Amino acid sequence: MLKILQQPYPHSDSDKRKILLSLGTGFFIGLFLIYFQPFDIYKFNSPHKILILSGYGVITAATMLLLYFVPPKTFPNYFKRTKLDCWSRDFICDVERHANAFLM
């Protein structure tokens, strides 16, 4: 059991996956806003409405790309993964997730 707890959480740190996730999320945000028009967007009348709403997807993708690549290159020691760090970070996230599920 102790060996399992000392292993890092299995996930992919590949740049390709980060780029695809960022672009996919941005694309989804843009399409969601254009199709469903939440927050009374249907009241906004403009000939550039689709361009404006798709801009939110572009901003989302750009922000995700920025946060995926700039901080790890700027602060490499902070983002260095160790066995104990991975386990404790994952454990804290699991506790928080279960607490949120319990409270809702």
mmCIF file of C-alpha atoms in Angstrom:
data_model
loop_
_atom_site.group_PDB
_atom_site.id
_atom_site.type_symbol
_atom_site.label_atom_id
_atom_site.label_comp_id
_atom_site.label_asym_id
_atom_site.label_seq_id
_atom_site.Cartn_x
_atom_site.Cartn_y
_atom_site.Cartn_z
ATOM 1 C CA MET A 1 0.000 0.000 0.000
ATOM 2 C CA LEU A 2 2.842 2.404 0.802
ATOM 3 C CA LYS A 3 4.378 1.863 -2.656
ATOM 4 C CA ILE A 4 1.155 3.018 -4.284
ATOM 5 C CA LEU A 5 1.132 6.221 -2.238
ATOM 6 C CA GLN A 6 4.711 7.052 -3.206
ATOM 7 C CA GLN A 7 4.040 6.890 -6.942
ATOM 8 C CA PRO A 8 3.316 10.122 -8.798
ATOM 9 C CA TYR A 9 -0.147 10.593 -10.216
ATOM 10 C CA PRO A 10 -0.157 9.267 -13.785
ATOM 11 C CA HIS A 11 -0.840 12.090 -16.174
ATOM 12 C CA SER A 12 0.566 13.375 -19.413
ATOM 13 C CA ASP A 13 2.758 16.475 -19.414
ATOM 14 C CA SER A 14 3.184 16.500 -23.176
ATOM 15 C CA ASP A 15 3.090 19.839 -24.932
ATOM 16 C CA LYS A 16 0.848 18.422 -27.653
ATOM 17 C CA ARG A 17 -1.799 17.459 -25.083
ATOM 18 C CA LYS A 18 -1.670 20.896 -23.450
ATOM 19 C CA ILE A 19 -2.060 22.650 -26.794
ATOM 20 C CA LEU A 20 -4.964 20.426 -27.859
ATOM 21 C CA LEU A 21 -6.688 20.872 -24.496
ATOM 22 C CA SER A 22 -6.307 24.654 -24.662
ATOM 23 C CA LEU A 23 -7.544 24.955 -28.229
ATOM 24 C CA GLY A 24 -10.387 22.500 -27.633
ATOM 25 C CA THR A 25 -11.566 24.375 -24.557
ATOM 26 C CA GLY A 26 -11.430 27.700 -26.374
ATOM 27 C CA PHE A 27 -13.332 26.252 -29.321
ATOM 28 C CA PHE A 28 -15.978 24.817 -26.983
ATOM 29 C CA ILE A 29 -16.404 28.131 -25.140
ATOM 30 C CA GLY A 30 -16.846 30.018 -28.401
ATOM 31 C CA LEU A 31 -19.377 27.542 -29.811
ATOM 32 C CA PHE A 32 -21.269 27.372 -26.532
ATOM 33 C CA LEU A 33 -21.680 31.143 -26.382
ATOM 34 C CA ILE A 34 -22.696 31.385 -30.039
ATOM 35 C CA TYR A 35 -25.187 28.518 -29.933
ATOM 36 C CA PHE A 36 -26.835 28.850 -26.504
ATOM 37 C CA GLN A 37 -26.386 32.610 -25.995
ATOM 38 C CA PRO A 38 -26.534 32.585 -22.180
ATOM 39 C CA PHE A 39 -26.558 35.716 -20.000
ATOM 40 C CA ASP A 40 -29.129 37.463 -22.239
ATOM 41 C CA ILE A 41 -26.707 37.575 -25.163
ATOM 42 C CA TYR A 42 -29.689 37.203 -27.507
ATOM 43 C CA LYS A 43 -30.614 40.800 -26.631
ATOM 44 C CA PHE A 44 -27.285 42.051 -27.983
ATOM 45 C CA ASN A 45 -27.737 42.929 -31.644
ATOM 46 C CA SER A 46 -24.618 43.558 -33.661
ATOM 47 C CA PRO A 47 -23.427 42.524 -37.120
ATOM 48 C CA HIS A 48 -20.193 41.336 -35.427
ATOM 49 C CA LYS A 49 -21.907 39.252 -32.728
ATOM 50 C CA ILE A 50 -20.361 35.924 -33.796
ATOM 51 C CA LEU A 51 -16.905 37.473 -34.018
ATOM 52 C CA ILE A 52 -17.247 39.025 -30.548
ATOM 53 C CA LEU A 53 -18.503 35.802 -28.966
ATOM 54 C CA SER A 54 -15.800 33.700 -30.607
ATOM 55 C CA GLY A 55 -13.291 36.164 -29.151
ATOM 56 C CA TYR A 56 -14.097 34.777 -25.709
ATOM 57 C CA GLY A 57 -12.981 31.362 -26.937
ATOM 58 C CA VAL A 58 -9.773 32.830 -28.334
ATOM 59 C CA ILE A 59 -9.081 34.600 -25.043
ATOM 60 C CA THR A 60 -9.731 31.368 -23.127
ATOM 61 C CA ALA A 61 -7.367 29.369 -25.351
ATOM 62 C CA ALA A 62 -4.661 32.046 -25.184
ATOM 63 C CA THR A 63 -4.911 32.266 -21.397
ATOM 64 C CA MET A 64 -4.710 28.496 -20.995
ATOM 65 C CA LEU A 65 -1.693 28.309 -23.301
ATOM 66 C CA LEU A 66 -0.024 31.129 -21.417
ATOM 67 C CA LEU A 67 -0.619 29.474 -18.039
ATOM 68 C CA TYR A 68 0.476 26.041 -19.276
ATOM 69 C CA PHE A 69 3.813 27.211 -20.681
ATOM 70 C CA VAL A 70 5.035 30.461 -19.085
ATOM 71 C CA PRO A 71 4.979 29.740 -15.305
ATOM 72 C CA PRO A 72 6.758 26.349 -15.557
ATOM 73 C CA LYS A 73 9.529 27.943 -17.653
ATOM 74 C CA THR A 74 9.753 30.973 -15.343
ATOM 75 C CA PHE A 75 9.698 29.054 -12.037
ATOM 76 C CA PRO A 76 11.093 25.573 -12.820
ATOM 77 C CA ASN A 77 11.912 24.698 -9.193
ATOM 78 C CA TYR A 78 8.328 25.285 -8.095
ATOM 79 C CA PHE A 79 6.959 23.003 -10.815
ATOM 80 C CA LYS A 80 9.501 20.219 -10.284
ATOM 81 C CA ARG A 81 7.577 17.057 -9.452
ATOM 82 C CA THR A 82 8.650 14.871 -6.565
ATOM 83 C CA LYS A 83 6.989 11.720 -5.306
ATOM 84 C CA LEU A 84 5.860 13.185 -1.991
ATOM 85 C CA ASP A 85 4.762 16.451 -3.578
ATOM 86 C CA CYS A 86 2.667 14.635 -6.191
ATOM 87 C CA TRP A 87 1.001 12.432 -3.618
ATOM 88 C CA SER A 88 0.264 15.247 -1.173
ATOM 89 C CA ARG A 89 -1.063 17.580 -3.882
ATOM 90 C CA ASP A 90 -3.308 14.831 -5.278
ATOM 91 C CA PHE A 91 -4.479 13.923 -1.778
ATOM 92 C CA ILE A 92 -5.420 17.527 -1.006
ATOM 93 C CA CYS A 93 -7.307 17.793 -4.302
ATOM 94 C CA ASP A 94 -9.188 14.563 -3.558
ATOM 95 C CA VAL A 95 -10.153 15.755 -0.072
ATOM 96 C CA GLU A 96 -11.337 19.067 -1.473
ATOM 97 C CA ARG A 97 -13.335 17.335 -4.226
ATOM 98 C CA HIS A 98 -15.063 15.017 -1.732
ATOM 99 C CA ALA A 99 -15.791 17.911 0.633
ATOM 100 C CA ASN A 100 -17.361 19.917 -2.184
ATOM 101 C CA ALA A 101 -19.451 16.932 -3.270
ATOM 102 C CA PHE A 102 -20.599 16.382 0.315
ATOM 103 C CA LEU A 103 -21.537 20.033 0.847
ATOM 104 C CA MET A 104 -23.547 20.280 -2.368
#
